[in-house]
Short mmCIF file of C-alpha atoms in Angstrom, two decimals:
data_model
loop_
_atom_site.label_atom_id
_atom_site.label_comp_id
_atom_site.label_asym_id
_atom_site.label_seq_id
_atom_site.Cartn_x
_atom_site.Cartn_y
_atom_site.Cartn_z
CA MET A 129 4.32 22.77 -21.92
CA SER A 130 4.87 23.37 -18.19
CA SER A 131 2.22 22.66 -15.61
CA LEU A 132 0.94 24.48 -12.53
CA ASP A 133 1.71 21.30 -10.76
CA PRO A 134 5.47 20.88 -9.89
CA ARG A 135 5.00 17.12 -9.75
CA ILE A 136 3.97 17.09 -13.39
CA ASN A 137 6.93 19.12 -14.48
CA ARG A 138 9.28 16.97 -12.54
CA LEU A 139 8.06 13.98 -14.52
CA ASP A 140 9.11 15.56 -17.76
CA LEU A 141 6.38 13.59 -19.73
CA VAL A 142 6.97 13.27 -23.25
CA LYS A 143 4.14 12.06 -25.60
CA THR A 144 5.13 8.90 -27.40
CA ALA A 145 3.91 7.83 -30.68
CA GLN A 146 2.72 4.59 -29.04
CA ALA A 147 0.49 6.52 -26.57
CA GLU A 148 -0.99 8.55 -29.36
CA GLY A 149 -1.75 5.54 -31.52
CA ILE A 150 -3.96 3.94 -28.94
CA GLN A 151 -7.56 3.68 -30.07
CA PRO A 152 -10.62 3.77 -27.69
CA HIS A 153 -11.27 0.37 -26.01
CA GLN A 154 -7.76 -0.77 -26.97
CA HIS A 155 -6.85 -0.82 -23.31
CA TRP A 156 -7.33 -3.41 -20.58
CA GLU A 157 -10.53 -5.48 -20.32
CA THR A 158 -13.07 -4.63 -17.77
CA TYR A 159 -13.87 -6.79 -14.77
CA GLU A 160 -17.14 -6.78 -12.62
CA VAL A 161 -16.37 -6.70 -8.89
CA PHE A 162 -18.47 -8.47 -6.25
CA ILE A 163 -17.99 -7.63 -2.61
CA GLN A 164 -18.82 -9.94 0.34
CA ALA A 165 -19.32 -7.81 3.29
CA LYS A 166 -19.59 -10.60 5.84
CA ARG A 167 -18.34 -14.25 5.83
CA GLY A 168 -21.05 -16.43 4.66
CA GLY A 169 -23.04 -13.50 3.01
CA HIS A 170 -23.90 -12.87 -0.54
CA HIS A 171 -21.27 -11.33 -2.86
CA THR A 172 -23.00 -8.15 -4.15
CA HIS A 173 -22.10 -6.38 -7.41
CA ALA A 174 -20.16 -3.27 -6.52
CA GLY A 175 -19.05 -1.92 -9.86
CA SER A 176 -16.49 -2.60 -12.61
CA LEU A 177 -12.80 -1.67 -13.30
CA HIS A 178 -10.11 -2.07 -15.79
CA ALA A 179 -7.37 -4.61 -15.32
CA ALA A 180 -4.81 -6.61 -17.30
CA ASP A 181 -5.88 -9.92 -15.71
CA HIS A 182 -7.77 -11.22 -12.85
CA ASP A 183 -4.84 -11.10 -10.31
CA MET A 184 -4.61 -7.30 -11.20
CA ALA A 185 -8.27 -7.00 -11.03
CA LEU A 186 -8.28 -8.29 -7.53
CA ILE A 187 -5.69 -5.93 -6.13
CA PHE A 188 -7.41 -2.95 -7.77
CA ALA A 189 -10.81 -4.03 -6.55
CA LYS A 190 -9.70 -4.12 -3.00
CA GLU A 191 -8.90 -0.35 -2.95
CA GLN A 192 -11.42 0.62 -5.49
CA PHE A 193 -14.41 -0.89 -3.69
CA ALA A 194 -13.44 -2.20 -0.35
CA ARG A 195 -11.23 0.35 1.28
CA ARG A 196 -14.03 1.87 3.25
CA GLY A 197 -16.68 -0.08 5.11
CA VAL A 198 -16.29 -3.78 5.98
CA CYS A 199 -15.35 -6.45 3.48
CA HIS A 200 -14.57 -10.17 3.87
CA ASN A 201 -13.92 -11.37 0.40
CA ILE A 202 -13.98 -10.16 -3.24
CA TRP A 203 -14.94 -11.80 -6.46
CA VAL A 204 -13.99 -10.47 -9.90
CA VAL A 205 -15.46 -11.63 -13.20
CA LYS A 206 -14.57 -10.62 -16.59
CA THR A 207 -17.33 -8.43 -18.00
CA SER A 208 -17.18 -10.43 -21.17
CA ASN A 209 -18.01 -13.54 -19.07
CA VAL A 210 -21.27 -12.11 -17.79
CA PHE A 211 -24.23 -13.12 -19.86
CA ALA A 212 -27.51 -11.20 -19.75
CA LEU A 213 -30.91 -11.38 -21.06
CA ASP A 214 -31.97 -8.70 -23.61
CA THR A 215 -33.44 -5.87 -21.69
CA GLU A 216 -36.05 -5.53 -24.34
CA ASP A 217 -37.43 -8.77 -23.14
CA ALA A 218 -38.14 -7.30 -19.67
CA ASP A 219 -41.85 -7.91 -20.16
CA MET A 220 -41.33 -11.61 -19.65
CA PHE A 221 -40.94 -10.75 -15.85
CA ALA A 222 -44.24 -8.97 -15.77
CA ASP A 223 -46.32 -10.33 -12.85
CA ASN A 224 -49.29 -12.34 -14.01
CA SER A 225 -52.16 -11.72 -11.56
CA GLU A 226 -53.62 -15.27 -11.87
CA LYS A 227 -50.30 -16.68 -10.54
CA LYS A 228 -49.98 -14.92 -7.25
CA TYR A 229 -49.53 -18.35 -5.59
CA ARG A 230 -46.19 -18.54 -7.28
CA ASN A 231 -44.90 -15.40 -5.72
CA PRO A 232 -42.47 -15.84 -2.76
CA GLY A 233 -44.79 -13.69 -0.55
CA GLY A 234 -44.73 -16.41 2.05
CA PHE A 235 -41.00 -15.76 2.68
CA LYS A 236 -41.61 -12.08 3.06
CA VAL A 237 -44.31 -12.83 5.81
CA SER A 238 -41.92 -15.19 7.66
CA ASP A 239 -39.30 -12.51 7.59
CA LYS A 240 -41.75 -10.25 9.22
CA ILE A 241 -42.71 -12.79 11.86
CA THR A 242 -39.14 -13.40 12.73
CA ALA A 243 -38.41 -9.61 12.99
CA TYR A 244 -41.54 -9.29 15.23
CA LYS A 245 -40.48 -12.16 17.51
CA LYS A 246 -37.02 -10.60 17.82
CA SER A 247 -38.33 -7.31 18.79
CA GLN A 248 -40.58 -8.94 21.40
CA LYS A 249 -37.77 -10.80 22.82
CA GLN A 250 -35.54 -7.64 22.95
CA LYS A 251 -38.43 -5.81 24.66
CA ALA A 252 -38.74 -8.53 27.26
CA ALA A 253 -35.02 -8.44 27.84
CA GLU A 254 -35.03 -4.68 28.22
CA GLU A 255 -37.83 -4.75 30.76
CA GLU A 256 -35.82 -7.36 32.79
CA MET B 195 12.52 3.13 30.23
CA LYS B 196 15.31 0.71 29.81
CA HIS B 197 17.33 0.88 26.55
CA ALA B 198 15.47 3.98 25.65
CA GLU B 199 18.23 5.30 23.42
CA ALA B 200 18.13 1.95 21.36
CA ILE B 201 14.35 1.92 21.06
CA LYS B 202 14.40 5.61 19.90
CA GLU B 203 16.94 4.81 17.18
CA LEU B 204 14.74 1.94 15.97
CA LEU B 205 11.45 3.92 15.97
CA TYR B 206 13.04 6.99 14.43
CA LYS B 207 14.40 5.16 11.50
CA MET B 208 11.18 3.19 11.00
CA GLY B 209 9.06 6.24 11.25
CA ASP B 210 11.37 8.30 8.92
CA ASP B 211 11.57 5.56 6.25
CA ALA B 212 7.73 5.37 6.12
CA PHE B 213 7.17 9.06 6.24
CA ILE B 214 9.61 9.84 3.36
CA MET B 215 8.41 6.81 1.38
CA GLY B 216 4.80 7.75 1.82
CA HIS B 217 5.46 11.29 0.75
CA ARG B 218 7.43 10.13 -2.37
CA ASN B 219 4.65 7.64 -3.30
CA SER B 220 1.94 10.23 -2.75
CA GLU B 221 3.54 12.23 -5.53
CA TRP B 222 2.02 9.78 -7.87
CA THR B 223 -1.59 10.78 -6.82
CA GLY B 224 -3.38 11.93 -9.90
CA LEU B 225 -0.56 10.82 -12.14
CA ALA B 226 -0.34 7.12 -11.88
CA PRO B 227 -0.67 5.11 -15.08
CA THR B 228 -4.41 4.20 -14.66
CA LEU B 229 -7.17 5.39 -12.51
CA GLU B 230 -7.37 2.12 -10.62
CA GLU B 231 -3.69 2.06 -10.02
CA ASP B 232 -3.82 5.66 -8.87
CA ILE B 233 -6.29 4.76 -6.14
CA SER B 234 -4.39 1.70 -5.10
CA PHE B 235 -0.91 3.40 -4.95
CA SER B 236 -2.27 6.41 -3.22
CA SER B 237 -3.84 4.30 -0.60
CA ILE B 238 -0.58 2.58 0.08
CA ALA B 239 1.21 5.88 0.39
CA GLN B 240 -1.55 7.00 2.88
CA ASP B 241 -0.97 3.69 4.83
CA GLN B 242 2.85 4.59 4.97
CA ILE B 243 2.15 8.05 6.41
CA GLY B 244 -0.05 6.21 8.95
CA HIS B 245 2.90 3.89 9.88
CA ALA B 246 5.12 6.89 10.36
CA LEU B 247 2.48 8.49 12.65
CA ALA B 248 2.28 5.36 14.62
CA ALA B 249 6.13 5.27 15.15
CA TYR B 250 6.23 8.83 16.12
CA THR B 251 3.30 8.46 18.37
CA LEU B 252 5.11 5.62 20.35
CA LEU B 253 8.19 7.93 20.48
CA HIS B 254 5.97 10.71 22.08
CA GLU B 255 3.94 8.43 24.39
CA HIS B 256 6.59 6.16 25.68
CA LEU B 257 9.98 7.97 25.23
CA ALA B 258 9.15 11.55 26.00
CA GLU B 259 9.90 12.84 22.42
CA PRO B 260 7.90 15.77 21.11
CA ASN B 261 4.47 15.22 19.47
CA PRO B 262 4.35 13.60 16.06
CA ASP B 263 3.78 16.87 14.17
CA VAL B 264 6.86 18.39 15.68
CA ILE B 265 8.87 15.27 15.02
CA GLY B 266 7.55 15.04 11.41
CA PHE B 267 7.73 18.77 10.39
CA THR B 268 10.30 20.55 12.39
CA ARG B 269 13.44 18.44 12.45
CA LYS B 270 16.38 19.31 10.45
CA GLU B 271 17.53 17.16 7.49
CA THR B 272 20.49 15.78 9.50
CA ALA B 273 18.12 14.67 12.28
CA PHE B 274 16.37 12.32 9.85
CA THR B 275 17.62 8.74 9.73
CA CYS B 276 15.73 7.48 6.73
CA CYS B 277 17.75 5.38 4.25
CA HIS B 278 18.54 6.75 0.81
CA LEU B 279 16.25 4.33 -1.03
CA VAL B 280 13.15 6.31 0.08
CA GLU B 281 14.67 9.77 -0.70
CA LEU B 282 15.32 9.17 -4.39
CA PRO B 283 12.95 11.25 -6.57
CA ASN B 284 10.36 9.47 -8.68
CA GLY B 285 11.34 8.60 -12.16
CA GLU B 286 9.09 6.59 -14.41
CA TYR B 287 6.55 4.17 -12.96
CA ASP B 288 8.80 1.09 -13.12
CA PHE B 289 11.13 2.82 -10.77
CA SER B 290 8.48 3.41 -8.14
CA LEU B 291 7.02 -0.15 -8.53
CA ILE B 292 10.41 -1.77 -7.96
CA ARG B 293 11.17 0.53 -5.05
CA HIS B 294 7.69 -0.20 -3.58
CA PHE B 295 8.51 -4.10 -4.08
CA LEU B 296 11.90 -3.87 -2.48
CA PHE B 297 10.72 -1.61 0.35
CA ASP B 298 7.55 -3.14 1.39
CA HIS B 299 9.01 -6.67 1.58
CA ALA B 300 11.45 -5.34 4.11
CA GLU B 301 8.72 -3.55 5.99
CA MET B 302 6.60 -6.78 6.13
CA LEU B 303 9.49 -8.84 7.45
CA ARG B 304 10.49 -6.13 9.87
CA TYR B 305 7.04 -5.84 11.40
CA GLN B 306 6.64 -9.56 11.38
CA ALA B 307 9.85 -9.83 13.50
CA LEU B 308 8.68 -6.96 15.74
CA THR B 309 5.41 -8.73 16.76
CA LYS B 310 7.80 -10.70 19.05
CA SER B 311 9.59 -7.59 20.33
CA ALA B 312 10.33 -7.23 24.04
CA PHE B 313 9.18 -3.65 23.78
CA LEU B 314 5.43 -4.50 23.99
CA PRO B 315 3.85 -1.36 22.57
CA LEU B 316 5.79 -1.87 19.30
CA ALA B 317 4.88 -5.62 19.25
CA GLN B 318 1.15 -4.58 19.56
CA LEU B 319 1.51 -2.02 16.82
CA ALA B 320 3.28 -4.52 14.52
CA GLY B 321 0.33 -6.98 14.85
CA LYS B 322 -2.07 -4.19 13.56
CA ILE B 323 0.15 -2.99 10.77
CA ILE B 324 0.79 -6.41 9.29
CA GLY B 325 -2.72 -6.54 7.53
CA GLU B 326 -1.99 -3.51 5.60
CA LEU B 327 1.48 -4.69 4.68
CA LYS B 328 -0.12 -7.94 3.31
CA TYR B 329 -1.91 -5.80 0.75
CA HIS B 330 1.25 -3.79 -0.19
CA ILE B 331 3.01 -7.10 -0.74
CA LEU B 332 0.22 -8.52 -2.85
CA HIS B 333 0.19 -5.35 -4.97
CA ALA B 334 3.83 -5.22 -5.49
CA ASN B 335 4.15 -9.02 -6.19
CA THR B 336 1.30 -8.95 -8.74
CA TRP B 337 2.81 -6.00 -10.67
CA VAL B 338 6.29 -7.41 -10.66
CA LYS B 339 5.09 -10.88 -11.84
CA GLN B 340 2.82 -9.28 -14.43
CA LEU B 341 5.41 -6.98 -15.90
CA GLY B 342 8.38 -9.29 -15.18
CA ASN B 343 6.78 -11.75 -17.67
CA ALA B 344 5.42 -9.38 -20.18
CA THR B 345 6.97 -7.63 -23.19
CA GLU B 346 10.66 -7.03 -23.75
CA GLU B 347 10.21 -3.24 -22.91
CA ALA B 348 8.49 -4.10 -19.71
CA LYS B 349 11.13 -6.58 -18.64
CA ALA B 350 14.00 -4.19 -19.60
CA ARG B 351 12.48 -1.32 -17.68
CA LEU B 352 11.92 -3.38 -14.48
CA GLN B 353 15.50 -4.98 -14.78
CA SER B 354 17.09 -1.57 -15.15
CA SER B 355 15.19 -0.11 -12.14
CA LEU B 356 16.09 -3.27 -10.13
CA ASN B 357 19.78 -3.01 -10.95
CA GLU B 358 19.71 0.74 -10.10
CA LEU B 359 17.82 0.38 -6.82
CA MET B 360 19.49 -2.78 -5.40
CA PRO B 361 22.49 -0.94 -3.81
CA PHE B 362 20.12 1.56 -2.27
CA ALA B 363 17.78 -1.20 -1.08
CA LEU B 364 20.75 -2.81 0.75
CA GLY B 365 21.13 0.52 2.43
CA MET B 366 17.95 -0.09 4.31
CA PHE B 367 19.90 -2.65 6.46
CA GLU B 368 22.52 -0.16 7.55
CA PRO B 369 23.26 -1.00 11.19
CA GLY B 370 22.70 1.70 13.79
CA LYS B 371 24.72 2.54 16.83
CA HIS B 372 22.58 0.47 19.14
CA GLU B 373 22.26 -2.60 16.94
CA ALA B 374 23.78 -4.97 19.57
CA THR B 375 21.54 -3.75 22.39
CA LEU B 376 18.39 -4.17 20.27
CA VAL B 377 19.33 -7.72 19.34
CA GLN B 378 20.53 -8.75 22.85
CA GLU B 379 17.38 -7.29 24.60
CA GLY B 380 15.06 -9.08 22.21
CA ILE B 381 13.68 -5.75 20.94
CA PHE B 382 14.54 -6.45 17.29
CA ILE B 383 16.12 -9.23 15.40
CA GLY B 384 18.74 -6.86 13.85
CA GLU B 385 19.27 -5.57 10.43
CA GLU B 386 21.57 -8.32 9.50
CA ALA B 387 19.06 -11.13 10.06
CA LEU B 388 16.41 -8.96 8.44
CA LYS B 389 18.52 -8.57 5.35
CA THR B 390 18.95 -12.36 5.02
CA GLN B 391 15.22 -12.97 5.31
CA TRP B 392 14.51 -10.21 2.72
CA LEU B 393 16.95 -11.43 0.16
CA GLN B 394 15.42 -14.97 0.35
CA THR B 395 11.92 -13.58 0.03
CA ILE B 396 12.43 -11.17 -2.90
CA GLU B 397 14.49 -13.87 -4.70
CA GLY B 398 11.59 -16.23 -4.46
CA ILE B 399 9.30 -13.62 -6.35
CA ILE B 400 11.96 -12.56 -8.81
CA ASN B 401 12.46 -16.24 -9.71
CA GLN B 402 8.90 -16.39 -10.86
CA THR B 403 9.70 -13.72 -13.46
CA GLN B 404 12.07 -13.37 -16.23
CA LEU B 405 14.14 -10.82 -14.29
CA LYS B 406 17.42 -11.44 -12.59
CA LEU B 407 18.22 -10.49 -9.12
CA PRO B 408 21.67 -8.59 -9.09
CA ASP B 409 24.38 -10.47 -7.33
CA THR B 410 24.44 -8.62 -3.92
CA ALA B 411 27.91 -9.82 -3.12
CA THR B 412 29.34 -7.59 -5.79
CA LEU B 413 27.36 -4.57 -4.75
CA THR B 414 28.26 -1.84 -2.25
CA PRO B 415 25.26 -0.97 -0.09
CA VAL B 416 24.44 2.74 -0.10
CA TYR B 417 24.92 3.70 3.65
CA GLY B 418 24.70 7.06 5.49
CA GLY B 419 20.99 7.57 6.04
CA ARG B 420 20.90 5.94 9.41
CA HIS B 421 23.59 8.36 10.61
CA GLY B 422 22.02 11.50 9.24
CA TYR B 423 23.88 11.77 5.96
CA HIS B 424 21.32 12.13 3.06
CA THR B 425 21.11 12.54 -0.59
CA GLU B 426 20.63 15.94 -2.26
CA TYR B 427 16.97 15.14 -2.72
CA LEU B 428 15.84 14.89 0.94
CA GLN B 429 16.07 18.59 1.71
CA PRO B 430 13.84 19.81 -1.12
CA LEU B 431 11.33 17.08 -0.27
CA LEU B 432 11.26 18.38 3.45
CA THR B 433 10.90 21.92 2.32
CA GLU B 434 7.85 21.04 0.08
CA MET B 435 6.35 18.69 2.72
CA THR B 436 6.57 21.12 5.72
CA GLU B 437 5.50 24.30 3.68
CA VAL B 438 1.99 24.41 5.21
CA PHE B 439 3.15 23.66 8.76
CA ARG B 440 5.75 26.38 8.58
CA ILE B 441 3.17 28.94 7.49
CA ASP B 442 0.61 27.86 10.02
CA GLU B 443 1.40 25.23 12.79
CA SER B 444 -2.24 24.84 13.62
CA ALA B 445 -3.61 24.43 10.15
CA GLU B 446 -6.11 21.63 9.69
CA TRP B 447 -7.63 20.10 6.69
#
């Protein structure tokens, strides 16, 4: 069958028996991609992709998830090597009101104080 | 500008190689073997068009040549000085991968040498482009090592593309008229020196696979491109590529 796209016709694609025999999920494995925006920063999960091995996953990840915006480094991990809790057990994370003292609220306050100090400093610098 | 003709010769062939290679590689957009590879290879093609634009911009800004659009879209086929390697139509994916491997290794070494060029605007440009080429090389090497150590079919496909493309790849190093000036004036190390570096580099990668590098001593390089003689495939490519520009020179998208 000819296509409207001349490039496709030029390729003269012929369906092979091999291609037709492929079952779903009989392709490459998936890898999870983690992007580190800045040196020293956290690697943040960006998405997943298909690749034959980790080297290929890295070259794909670069264009797939880091071609726009800033990136310093990339991790890839086989999806099958990521272990997770059962989402049905999410209630184990439910906050227990009697144990507020265990919450990291203190850190949040210290972030706020730092931000306030910074803004005061900036204000002072601007006034100068 | 001293040695203007020699610098023009160098910039035109570099720009034309990148322009035609970028266009050929972009023909895979939407058709590459997997989604991930489609995005990666398209991005490489886009980089190459960018390298062409950069070379044409230097010609325009420093050597009084027309603006990059005019250079890219209005010249006759015989005014192009790209090598035949980049003109060849795409076949199957192994062909494009091997061409990308052979071409981008030469690009990397060429730009690395040019970081020391006596023509400073080109030396500065080379410094910027090397980062992009690093990715091209990593991409090409990864595929070649992956498939070059894979199934019999994969190895046979890569080997036959390598055998077919090697004489064309040697054509990248066809000397131009101003070769001696470029070397003497420290503008460029020259095609012969580049070829030696290139052969060493690609041999180092091929040796990590089960492929065999054809014996270059027995091959006849495919020359002509640097002097305006082209394959039958260049004109149809130019016709397709310049179609929009010929309809409307001010078209933007």
